Coordinates of C-alpha atoms and ligand atoms in Angstrom, one line a residue:
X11 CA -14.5 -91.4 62.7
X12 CA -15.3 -88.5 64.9
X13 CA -11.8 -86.4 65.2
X14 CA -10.6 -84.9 68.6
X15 CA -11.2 -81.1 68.6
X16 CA -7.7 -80.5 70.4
X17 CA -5.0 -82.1 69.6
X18 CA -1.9 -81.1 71.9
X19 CA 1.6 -81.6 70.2
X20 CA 4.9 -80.9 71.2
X21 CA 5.9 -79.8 67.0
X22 CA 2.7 -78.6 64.9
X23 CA 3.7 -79.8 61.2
X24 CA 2.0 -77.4 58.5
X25 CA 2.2 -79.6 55.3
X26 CA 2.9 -82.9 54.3
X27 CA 5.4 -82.0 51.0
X28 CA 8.9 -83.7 51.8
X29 CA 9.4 -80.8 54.3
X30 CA 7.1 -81.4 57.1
X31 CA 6.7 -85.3 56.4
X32 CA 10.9 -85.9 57.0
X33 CA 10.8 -83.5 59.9
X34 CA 7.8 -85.5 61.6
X35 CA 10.1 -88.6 60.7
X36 CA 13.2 -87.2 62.0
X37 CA 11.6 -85.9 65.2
X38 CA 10.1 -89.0 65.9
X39 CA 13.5 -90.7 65.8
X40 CA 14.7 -88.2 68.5
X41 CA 11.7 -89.1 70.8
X42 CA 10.0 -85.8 69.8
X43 CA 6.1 -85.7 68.7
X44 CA 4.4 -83.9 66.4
X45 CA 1.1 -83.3 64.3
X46 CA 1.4 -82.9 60.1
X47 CA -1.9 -81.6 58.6
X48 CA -1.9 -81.4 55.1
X49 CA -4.3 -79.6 52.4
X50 CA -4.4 -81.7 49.4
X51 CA -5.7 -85.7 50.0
X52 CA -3.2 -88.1 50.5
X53 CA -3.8 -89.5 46.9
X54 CA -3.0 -85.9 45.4
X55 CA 0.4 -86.0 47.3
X56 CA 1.4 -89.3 46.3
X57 CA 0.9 -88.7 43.0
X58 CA 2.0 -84.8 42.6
X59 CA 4.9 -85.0 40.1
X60 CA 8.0 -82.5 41.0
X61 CA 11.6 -83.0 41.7
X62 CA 14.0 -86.0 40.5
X63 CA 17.5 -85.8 41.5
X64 CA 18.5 -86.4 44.9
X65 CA 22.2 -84.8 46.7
X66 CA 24.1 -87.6 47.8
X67 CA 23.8 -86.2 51.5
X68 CA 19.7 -86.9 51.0
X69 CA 20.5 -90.2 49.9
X70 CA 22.4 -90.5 52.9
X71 CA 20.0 -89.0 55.4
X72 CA 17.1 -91.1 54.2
X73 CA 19.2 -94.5 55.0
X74 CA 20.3 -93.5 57.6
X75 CA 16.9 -92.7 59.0
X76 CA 15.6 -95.7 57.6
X77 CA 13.6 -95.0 55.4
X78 CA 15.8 -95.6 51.9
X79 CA 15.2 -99.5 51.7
X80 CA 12.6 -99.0 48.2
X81 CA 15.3 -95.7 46.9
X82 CA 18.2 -98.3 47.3
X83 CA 16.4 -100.9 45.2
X84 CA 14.7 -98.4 42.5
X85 CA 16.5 -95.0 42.7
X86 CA 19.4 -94.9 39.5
X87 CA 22.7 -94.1 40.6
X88 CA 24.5 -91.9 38.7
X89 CA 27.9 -90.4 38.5
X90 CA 27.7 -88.0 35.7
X91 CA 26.0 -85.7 34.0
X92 CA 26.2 -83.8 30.4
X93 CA 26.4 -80.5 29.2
X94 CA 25.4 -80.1 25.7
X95 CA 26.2 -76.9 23.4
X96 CA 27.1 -76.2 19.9
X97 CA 25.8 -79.6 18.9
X98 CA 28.2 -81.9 21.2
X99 CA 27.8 -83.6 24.7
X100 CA 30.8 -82.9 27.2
X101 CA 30.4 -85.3 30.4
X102 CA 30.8 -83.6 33.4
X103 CA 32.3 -86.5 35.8
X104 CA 31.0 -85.9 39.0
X105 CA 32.5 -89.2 40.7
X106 CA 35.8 -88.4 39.5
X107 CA 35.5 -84.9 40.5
X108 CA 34.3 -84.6 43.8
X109 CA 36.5 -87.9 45.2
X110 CA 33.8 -90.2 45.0
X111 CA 30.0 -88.6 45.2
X112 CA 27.2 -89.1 42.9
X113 CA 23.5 -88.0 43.0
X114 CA 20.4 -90.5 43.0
X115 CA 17.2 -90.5 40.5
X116 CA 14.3 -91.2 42.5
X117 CA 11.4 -89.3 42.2
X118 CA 10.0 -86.7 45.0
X119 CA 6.9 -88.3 45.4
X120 CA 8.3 -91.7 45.8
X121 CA 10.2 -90.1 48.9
X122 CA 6.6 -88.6 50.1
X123 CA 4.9 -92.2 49.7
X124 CA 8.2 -94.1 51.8
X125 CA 8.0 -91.0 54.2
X126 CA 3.9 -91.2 54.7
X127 CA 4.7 -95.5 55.1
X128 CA 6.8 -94.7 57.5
X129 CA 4.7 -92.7 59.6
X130 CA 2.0 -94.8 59.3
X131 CA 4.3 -97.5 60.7
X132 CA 4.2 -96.0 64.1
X133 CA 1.3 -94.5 64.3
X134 CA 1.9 -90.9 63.5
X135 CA -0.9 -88.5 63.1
X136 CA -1.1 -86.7 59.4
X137 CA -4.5 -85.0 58.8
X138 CA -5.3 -84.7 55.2
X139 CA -7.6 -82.2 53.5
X140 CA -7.8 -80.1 56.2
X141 CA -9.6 -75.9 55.5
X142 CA -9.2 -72.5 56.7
X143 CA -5.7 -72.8 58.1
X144 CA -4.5 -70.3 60.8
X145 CA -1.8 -70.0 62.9
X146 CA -1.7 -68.2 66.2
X147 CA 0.1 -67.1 69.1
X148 CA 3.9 -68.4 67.7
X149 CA 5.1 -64.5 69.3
X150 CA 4.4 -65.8 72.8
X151 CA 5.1 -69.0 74.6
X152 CA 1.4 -70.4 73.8
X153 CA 1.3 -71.2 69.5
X154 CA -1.6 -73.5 68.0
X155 CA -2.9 -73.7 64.9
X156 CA -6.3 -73.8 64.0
X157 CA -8.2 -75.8 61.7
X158 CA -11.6 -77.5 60.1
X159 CA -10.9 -81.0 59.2
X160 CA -14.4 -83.1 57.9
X161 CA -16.1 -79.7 59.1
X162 CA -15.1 -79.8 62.7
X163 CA -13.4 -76.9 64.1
X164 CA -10.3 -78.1 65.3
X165 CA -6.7 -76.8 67.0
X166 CA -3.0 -78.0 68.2
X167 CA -1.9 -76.5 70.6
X168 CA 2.3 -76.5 70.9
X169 CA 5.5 -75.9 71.6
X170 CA 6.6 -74.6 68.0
X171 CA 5.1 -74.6 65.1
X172 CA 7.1 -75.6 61.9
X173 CA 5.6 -73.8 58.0
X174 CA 6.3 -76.8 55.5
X175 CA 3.3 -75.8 53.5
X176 CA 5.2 -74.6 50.6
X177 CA 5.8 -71.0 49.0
X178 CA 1.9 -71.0 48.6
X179 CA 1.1 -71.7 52.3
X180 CA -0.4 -69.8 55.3
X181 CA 2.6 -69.8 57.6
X182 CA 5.1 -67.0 56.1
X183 CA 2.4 -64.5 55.0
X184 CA 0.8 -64.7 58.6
X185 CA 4.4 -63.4 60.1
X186 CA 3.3 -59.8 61.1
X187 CA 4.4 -57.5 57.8
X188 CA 7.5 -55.8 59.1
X189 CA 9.3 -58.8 60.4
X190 CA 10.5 -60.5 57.5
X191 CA 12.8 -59.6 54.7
X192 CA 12.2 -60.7 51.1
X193 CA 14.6 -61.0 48.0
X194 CA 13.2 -62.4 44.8
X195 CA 14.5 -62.7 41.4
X196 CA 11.8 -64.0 38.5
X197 CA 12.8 -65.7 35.4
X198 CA 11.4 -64.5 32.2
X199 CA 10.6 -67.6 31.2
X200 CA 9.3 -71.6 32.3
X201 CA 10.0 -75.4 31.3
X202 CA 7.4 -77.2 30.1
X203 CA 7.7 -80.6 31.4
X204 CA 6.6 -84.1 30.1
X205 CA 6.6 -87.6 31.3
X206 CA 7.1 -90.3 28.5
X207 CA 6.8 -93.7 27.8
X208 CA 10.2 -93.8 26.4
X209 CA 13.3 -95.5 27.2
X210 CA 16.0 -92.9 28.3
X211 CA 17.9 -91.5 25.4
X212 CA 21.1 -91.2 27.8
X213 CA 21.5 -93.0 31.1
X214 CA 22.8 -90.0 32.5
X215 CA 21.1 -86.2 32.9
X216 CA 21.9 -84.3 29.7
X217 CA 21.6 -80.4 29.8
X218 CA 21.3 -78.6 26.4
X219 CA 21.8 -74.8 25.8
X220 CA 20.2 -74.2 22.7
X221 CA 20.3 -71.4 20.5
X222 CA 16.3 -72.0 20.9
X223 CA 16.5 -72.4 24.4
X224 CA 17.1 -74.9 27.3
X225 CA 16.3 -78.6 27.2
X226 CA 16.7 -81.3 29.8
X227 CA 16.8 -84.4 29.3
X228 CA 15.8 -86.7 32.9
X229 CA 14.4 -89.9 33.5
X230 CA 12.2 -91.4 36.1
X231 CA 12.8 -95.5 35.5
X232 CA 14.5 -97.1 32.8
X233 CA 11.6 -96.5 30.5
X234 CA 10.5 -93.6 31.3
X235 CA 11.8 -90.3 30.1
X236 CA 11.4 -87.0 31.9
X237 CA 11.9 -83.9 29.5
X238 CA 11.9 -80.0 30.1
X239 CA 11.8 -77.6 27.5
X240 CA 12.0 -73.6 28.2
X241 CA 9.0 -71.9 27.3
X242 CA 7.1 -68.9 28.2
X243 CA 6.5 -68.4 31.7
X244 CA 2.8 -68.3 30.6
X245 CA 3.1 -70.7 28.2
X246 CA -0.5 -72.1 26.7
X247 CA 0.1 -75.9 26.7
X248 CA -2.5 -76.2 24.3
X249 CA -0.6 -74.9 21.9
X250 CA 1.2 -77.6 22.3
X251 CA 0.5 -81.1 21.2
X252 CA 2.7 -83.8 21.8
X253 CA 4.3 -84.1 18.2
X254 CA 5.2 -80.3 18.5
X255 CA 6.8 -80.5 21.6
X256 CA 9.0 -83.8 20.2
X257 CA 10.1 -81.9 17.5
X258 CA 11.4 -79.3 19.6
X259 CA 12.8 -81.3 22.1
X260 CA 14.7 -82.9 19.4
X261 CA 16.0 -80.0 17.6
X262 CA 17.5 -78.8 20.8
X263 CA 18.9 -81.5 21.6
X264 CA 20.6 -82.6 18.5
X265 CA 24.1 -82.9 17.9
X266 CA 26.9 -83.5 15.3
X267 CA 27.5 -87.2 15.4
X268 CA 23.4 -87.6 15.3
X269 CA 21.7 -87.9 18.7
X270 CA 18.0 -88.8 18.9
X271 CA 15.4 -88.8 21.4
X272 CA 13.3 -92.0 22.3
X273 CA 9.7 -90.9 22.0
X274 CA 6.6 -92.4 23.2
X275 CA 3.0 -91.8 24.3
X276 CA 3.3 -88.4 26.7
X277 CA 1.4 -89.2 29.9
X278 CA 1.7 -86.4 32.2
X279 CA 2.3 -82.2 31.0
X280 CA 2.8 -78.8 33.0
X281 CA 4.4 -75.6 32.7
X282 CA 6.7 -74.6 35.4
X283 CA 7.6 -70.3 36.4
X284 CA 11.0 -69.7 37.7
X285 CA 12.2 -67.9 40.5
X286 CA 14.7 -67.5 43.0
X287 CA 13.2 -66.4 46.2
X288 CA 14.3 -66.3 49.8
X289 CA 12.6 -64.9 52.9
X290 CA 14.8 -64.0 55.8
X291 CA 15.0 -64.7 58.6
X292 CA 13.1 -68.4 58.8
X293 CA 12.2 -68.1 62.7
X294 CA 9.9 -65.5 63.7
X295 CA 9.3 -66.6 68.0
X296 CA 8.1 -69.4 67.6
X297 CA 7.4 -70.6 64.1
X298 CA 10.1 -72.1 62.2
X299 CA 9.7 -71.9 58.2
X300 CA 11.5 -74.9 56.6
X301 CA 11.8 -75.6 52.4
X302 CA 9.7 -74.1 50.2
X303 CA 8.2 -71.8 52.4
X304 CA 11.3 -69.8 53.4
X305 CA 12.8 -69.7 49.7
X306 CA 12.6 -71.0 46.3
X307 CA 14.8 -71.7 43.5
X308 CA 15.1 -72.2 39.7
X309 CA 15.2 -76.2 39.2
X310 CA 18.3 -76.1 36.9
X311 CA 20.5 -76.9 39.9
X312 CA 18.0 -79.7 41.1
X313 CA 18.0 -78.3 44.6
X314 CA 14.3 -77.3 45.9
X315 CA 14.3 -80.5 47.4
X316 CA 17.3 -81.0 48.5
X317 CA 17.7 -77.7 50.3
X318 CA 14.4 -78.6 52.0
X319 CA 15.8 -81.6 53.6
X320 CA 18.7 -79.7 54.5
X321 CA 16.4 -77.4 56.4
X322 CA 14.6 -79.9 58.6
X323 CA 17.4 -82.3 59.4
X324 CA 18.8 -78.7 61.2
X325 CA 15.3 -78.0 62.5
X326 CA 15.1 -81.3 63.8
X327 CA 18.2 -81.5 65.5
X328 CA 17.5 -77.8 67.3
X329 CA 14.2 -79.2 68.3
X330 CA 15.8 -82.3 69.8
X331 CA 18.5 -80.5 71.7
X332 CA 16.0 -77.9 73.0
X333 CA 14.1 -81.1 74.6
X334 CA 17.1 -83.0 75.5
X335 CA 18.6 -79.6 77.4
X336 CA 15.8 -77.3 77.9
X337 CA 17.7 -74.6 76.0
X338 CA 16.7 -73.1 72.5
X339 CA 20.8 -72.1 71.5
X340 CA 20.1 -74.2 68.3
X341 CA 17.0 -73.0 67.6
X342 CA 18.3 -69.6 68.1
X343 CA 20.7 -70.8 65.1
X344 CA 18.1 -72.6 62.8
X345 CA 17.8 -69.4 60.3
X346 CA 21.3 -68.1 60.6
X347 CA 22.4 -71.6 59.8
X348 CA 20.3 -72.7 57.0
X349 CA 20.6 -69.2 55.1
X350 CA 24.2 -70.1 54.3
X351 CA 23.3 -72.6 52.7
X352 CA 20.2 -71.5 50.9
X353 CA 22.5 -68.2 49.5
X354 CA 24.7 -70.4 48.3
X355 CA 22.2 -72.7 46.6
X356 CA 21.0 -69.6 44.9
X357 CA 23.6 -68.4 43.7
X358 CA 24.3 -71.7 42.2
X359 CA 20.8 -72.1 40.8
X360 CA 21.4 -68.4 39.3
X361 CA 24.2 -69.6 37.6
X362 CA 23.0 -72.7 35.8
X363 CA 20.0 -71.2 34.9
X364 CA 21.9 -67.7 33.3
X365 CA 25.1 -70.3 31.7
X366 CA 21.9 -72.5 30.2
X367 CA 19.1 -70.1 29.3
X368 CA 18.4 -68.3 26.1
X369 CA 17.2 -65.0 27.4
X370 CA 14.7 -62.1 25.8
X371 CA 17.0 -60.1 24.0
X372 CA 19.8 -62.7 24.0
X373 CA 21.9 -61.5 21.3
X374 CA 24.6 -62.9 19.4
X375 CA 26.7 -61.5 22.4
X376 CA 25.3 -63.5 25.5
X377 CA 25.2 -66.5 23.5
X378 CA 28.5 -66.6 22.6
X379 CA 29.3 -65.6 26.5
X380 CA 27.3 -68.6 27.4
X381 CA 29.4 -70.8 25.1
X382 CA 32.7 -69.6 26.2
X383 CA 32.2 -70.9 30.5
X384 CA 30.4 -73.9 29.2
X385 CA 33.5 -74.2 27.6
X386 CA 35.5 -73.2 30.5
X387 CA 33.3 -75.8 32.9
X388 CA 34.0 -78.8 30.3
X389 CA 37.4 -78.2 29.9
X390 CA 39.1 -76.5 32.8
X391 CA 39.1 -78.9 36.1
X392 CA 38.5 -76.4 38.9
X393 CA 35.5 -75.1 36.9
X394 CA 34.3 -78.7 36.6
X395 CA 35.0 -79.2 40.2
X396 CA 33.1 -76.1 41.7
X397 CA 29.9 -77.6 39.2
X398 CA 30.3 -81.3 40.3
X399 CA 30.8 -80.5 44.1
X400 CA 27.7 -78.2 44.1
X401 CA 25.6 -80.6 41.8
X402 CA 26.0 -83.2 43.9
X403 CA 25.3 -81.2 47.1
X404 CA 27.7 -79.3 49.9
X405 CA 28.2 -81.2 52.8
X406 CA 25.4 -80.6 55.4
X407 CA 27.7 -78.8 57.9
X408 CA 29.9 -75.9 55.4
X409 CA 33.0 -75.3 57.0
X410 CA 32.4 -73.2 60.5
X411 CA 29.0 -74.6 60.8
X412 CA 29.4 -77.8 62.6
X413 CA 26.5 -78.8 65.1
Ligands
FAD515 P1 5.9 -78.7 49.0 O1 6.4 -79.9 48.3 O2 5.3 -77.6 48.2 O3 5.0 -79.1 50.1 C1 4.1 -78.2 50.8 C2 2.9 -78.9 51.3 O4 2.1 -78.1 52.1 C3 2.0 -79.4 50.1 O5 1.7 -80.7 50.3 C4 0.8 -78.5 50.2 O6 -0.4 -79.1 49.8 C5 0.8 -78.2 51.7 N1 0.0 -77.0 52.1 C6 0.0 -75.8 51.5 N2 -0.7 -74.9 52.1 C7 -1.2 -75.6 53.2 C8 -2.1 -75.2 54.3 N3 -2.6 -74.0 54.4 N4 -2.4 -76.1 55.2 C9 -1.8 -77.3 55.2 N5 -1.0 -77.8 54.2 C10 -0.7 -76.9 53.2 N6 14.1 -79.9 43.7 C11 15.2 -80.7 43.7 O7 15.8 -80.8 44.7 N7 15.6 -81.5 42.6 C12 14.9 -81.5 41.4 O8 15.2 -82.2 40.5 C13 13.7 -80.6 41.3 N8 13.0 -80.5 40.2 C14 11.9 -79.8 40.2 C15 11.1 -79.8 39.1 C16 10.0 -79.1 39.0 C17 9.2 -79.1 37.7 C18 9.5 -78.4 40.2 C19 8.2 -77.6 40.1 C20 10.2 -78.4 41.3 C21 11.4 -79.1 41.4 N9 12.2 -79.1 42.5 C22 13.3 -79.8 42.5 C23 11.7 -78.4 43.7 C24 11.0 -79.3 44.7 O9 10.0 -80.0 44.1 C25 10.5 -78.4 45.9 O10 11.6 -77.6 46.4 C26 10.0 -79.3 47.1 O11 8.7 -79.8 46.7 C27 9.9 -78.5 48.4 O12 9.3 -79.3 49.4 P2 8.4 -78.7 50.5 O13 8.0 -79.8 51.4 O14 9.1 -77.5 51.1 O15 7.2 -78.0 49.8
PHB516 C1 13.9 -83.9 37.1 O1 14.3 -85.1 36.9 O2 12.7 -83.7 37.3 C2 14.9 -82.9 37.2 C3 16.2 -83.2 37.0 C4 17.2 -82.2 37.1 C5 16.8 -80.9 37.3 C6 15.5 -80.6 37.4 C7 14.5 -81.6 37.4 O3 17.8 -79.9 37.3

């Protein structure tokens, strides 16, 4: 099928993560089109394993969008989560603690494929595999981005142009040099995560700090177990093979009164780096970065995706005021707004992964540091509340911020 050279758009979407498709969903809602063109095929999407835990005001925004019936029926509900150190499990009630909230497991790219159904539903355009990406023109009143899509040069011209393409996209490094701010933190060291064939050691998330290092326990159904271990941030996985990576996994998370792992057949491996990173503002005239693209964090908290759709349910309400009332006020807003709550995801991030980490030079020290707030966050209730309320995610509009 021969593509249209121009396509004109009120919103040009630059990647089709969770980002860009949510914003295209949620703009659509408000009466407000746009174009997503995406890299990667739609198969590599679908299938690109990343995030698991979902805030409960994601949960929320995907119902009430309507696009939440298959997370309803296959996401696991969950109202707690475990700390483990010095060989015992301490539940952190996160119901109980924040007056009734609880987080969802459902993974990311099961959101992508109900987002990409959705589209698809009405007819929205999403152009996959698309080359040589460029943006334009976002300083003045005229933005389009330019494209080859099946090698036909192509462009969309538009009002604004929203960067959901990820901390590896075009959009932020194409923002003059000057303009942006940049504050970045990197971890010295990664997970290396597996998928199993395995039924679920714990129904809930377990969290080890290990004299070893970190170790997560997740899941992704109720037979399949999702496992991180820290590692090097360079980490040759080749080095190792599956029963070397049980034993470890087992050893760390081990406890007095005898806990073992389910294993099973390993399907899917990768090493992960950790950073925090944030890039400020998240306008520059007329290009809007939204998730991944504007800032990054460790996934100890579980909030990379949940902060992205925090950023595009604000984006897409400043777009749909600015069309409803011809004024950009919001939009104005958009970065202001969504650093607040990026910062304090950070610093939330930070803290999980420095209370949870075994770090170079860790001596006997740190550790025992380490021991003494996990102690303090299983024990104490306002420590347990500040790590249950931010766990399950702040409330979309922080206190001073309503729309
Ligand atoms: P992405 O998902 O990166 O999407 C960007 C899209 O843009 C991609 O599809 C990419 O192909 C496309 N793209 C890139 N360049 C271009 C271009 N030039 N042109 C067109 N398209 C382009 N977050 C959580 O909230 N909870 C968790 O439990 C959690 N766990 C994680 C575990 C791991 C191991 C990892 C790696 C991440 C985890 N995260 C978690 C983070 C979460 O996955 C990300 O924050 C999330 O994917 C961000 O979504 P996004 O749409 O902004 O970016
Ligand atoms: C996951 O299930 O992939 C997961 C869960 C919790 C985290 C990070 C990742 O903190």
């Amino acid at each position: 099928m021969a593509l249209p050279k121009t396509i004109r758009a009120q919103v040009g979407i630059v990647g089709a993560g969770p980002a860009g498709l949510l914003l295209a969903h949620l703009l659509h809602l408000e009466g407000v089109e746009s174009v997503v063109i995406e890299a990667q095929s739609r198969k590599h999407v679908e299938e690109r394993v990343r995030a698991g835990v979902l805030e409960q005001g994601t949960v929320d925004l995907l119902n009430a969008a309507g696009v939440g019936e298959r997370m309803r029926r296959e996401g696991l509900v969950h109202y707690g989560i475990e700390l483990c150190f010095d060989r015992r499990g301490h539940r952190i009630d996160l119901h109980s603690l924040t007056g009734g909230r609880a987080i969802t497991v459902y993974a990311q790219h099961e959101v992508v494929k109900d987002l990409f159904q959705a589209r698809m539903s009405y007819g929205g355009p999403i152009l996959f595999e698309v080359e040589s990406v460029r943006i334009e023109g976002f300083d003045g009143d005229a933005p389009r981005i330019r494209f080859r899509s099946y090698g036909d040069e192509c462009e969309i011209p538009c009002d604004y142009i929203a960067g959901c393409d990820g901390f590896h996209g075009v959009c932020r490094p194409s923002i003059p040099s000057g303009i942006l701010r940049f504050y970045e933190k990197t971890y010295p060291f990664g997970w290396l995560g597996i998928l199993a064939e395995a039924k679920p050691a714990s129904d809930e998330l377990i969290y080890a700090n290990h004299e070893d290092g970190f170790a997560l326990l997740s899941m992704r159904t109720p037979r399949i177990s999702r496992l991180y271990l820290q590692c090097r941030p360079d980490e040759d996985l080749s080095e190792w093979p599956d029963p070397r990576i049980w034993e470890e996994l087992q050893r760390r998370f081990e406890t007095v009164d005898g806990f073992r792992l389910n294993e099973g057949p390993v399907f899917q491996k990768g090493v992960t780096a950790m950073r925090s990173f944030v890039a400020e503002p998240m306008q520059c005239g007329r290009l809007f970065l939204a998730g991944d693209a504007a800032h990054i964090v460790p996934p100890t908290g579980a909030k990379g995706l949940n902060l992205a759709v925090a950023d595009v349910r604000m984006l897409a309400h400043a777009l749909a005021c600015r069309y409803r009332t011809g004024t950009e006020q919001m939009l104005n807003r958009y970065s202001e707004i969504c650093l607040r709550r990026v910062w304090r995801a950070q610093h939330f991030s930070w803290w999980m992964t420095s209370m949870l980490h075994r770090f170079e030079g860790c001596d006997g020290f740190d550790h025992r540091r380490q021991l003494a707030e996990l102690n303090q966050v299983t024990s104490l209730r306002a420590a347990a509340v500040v790590l249950a309320e931010n766990y399950t995610g702040l409330p979309f509009d922080l206190p001073g911020e309503r729309l």
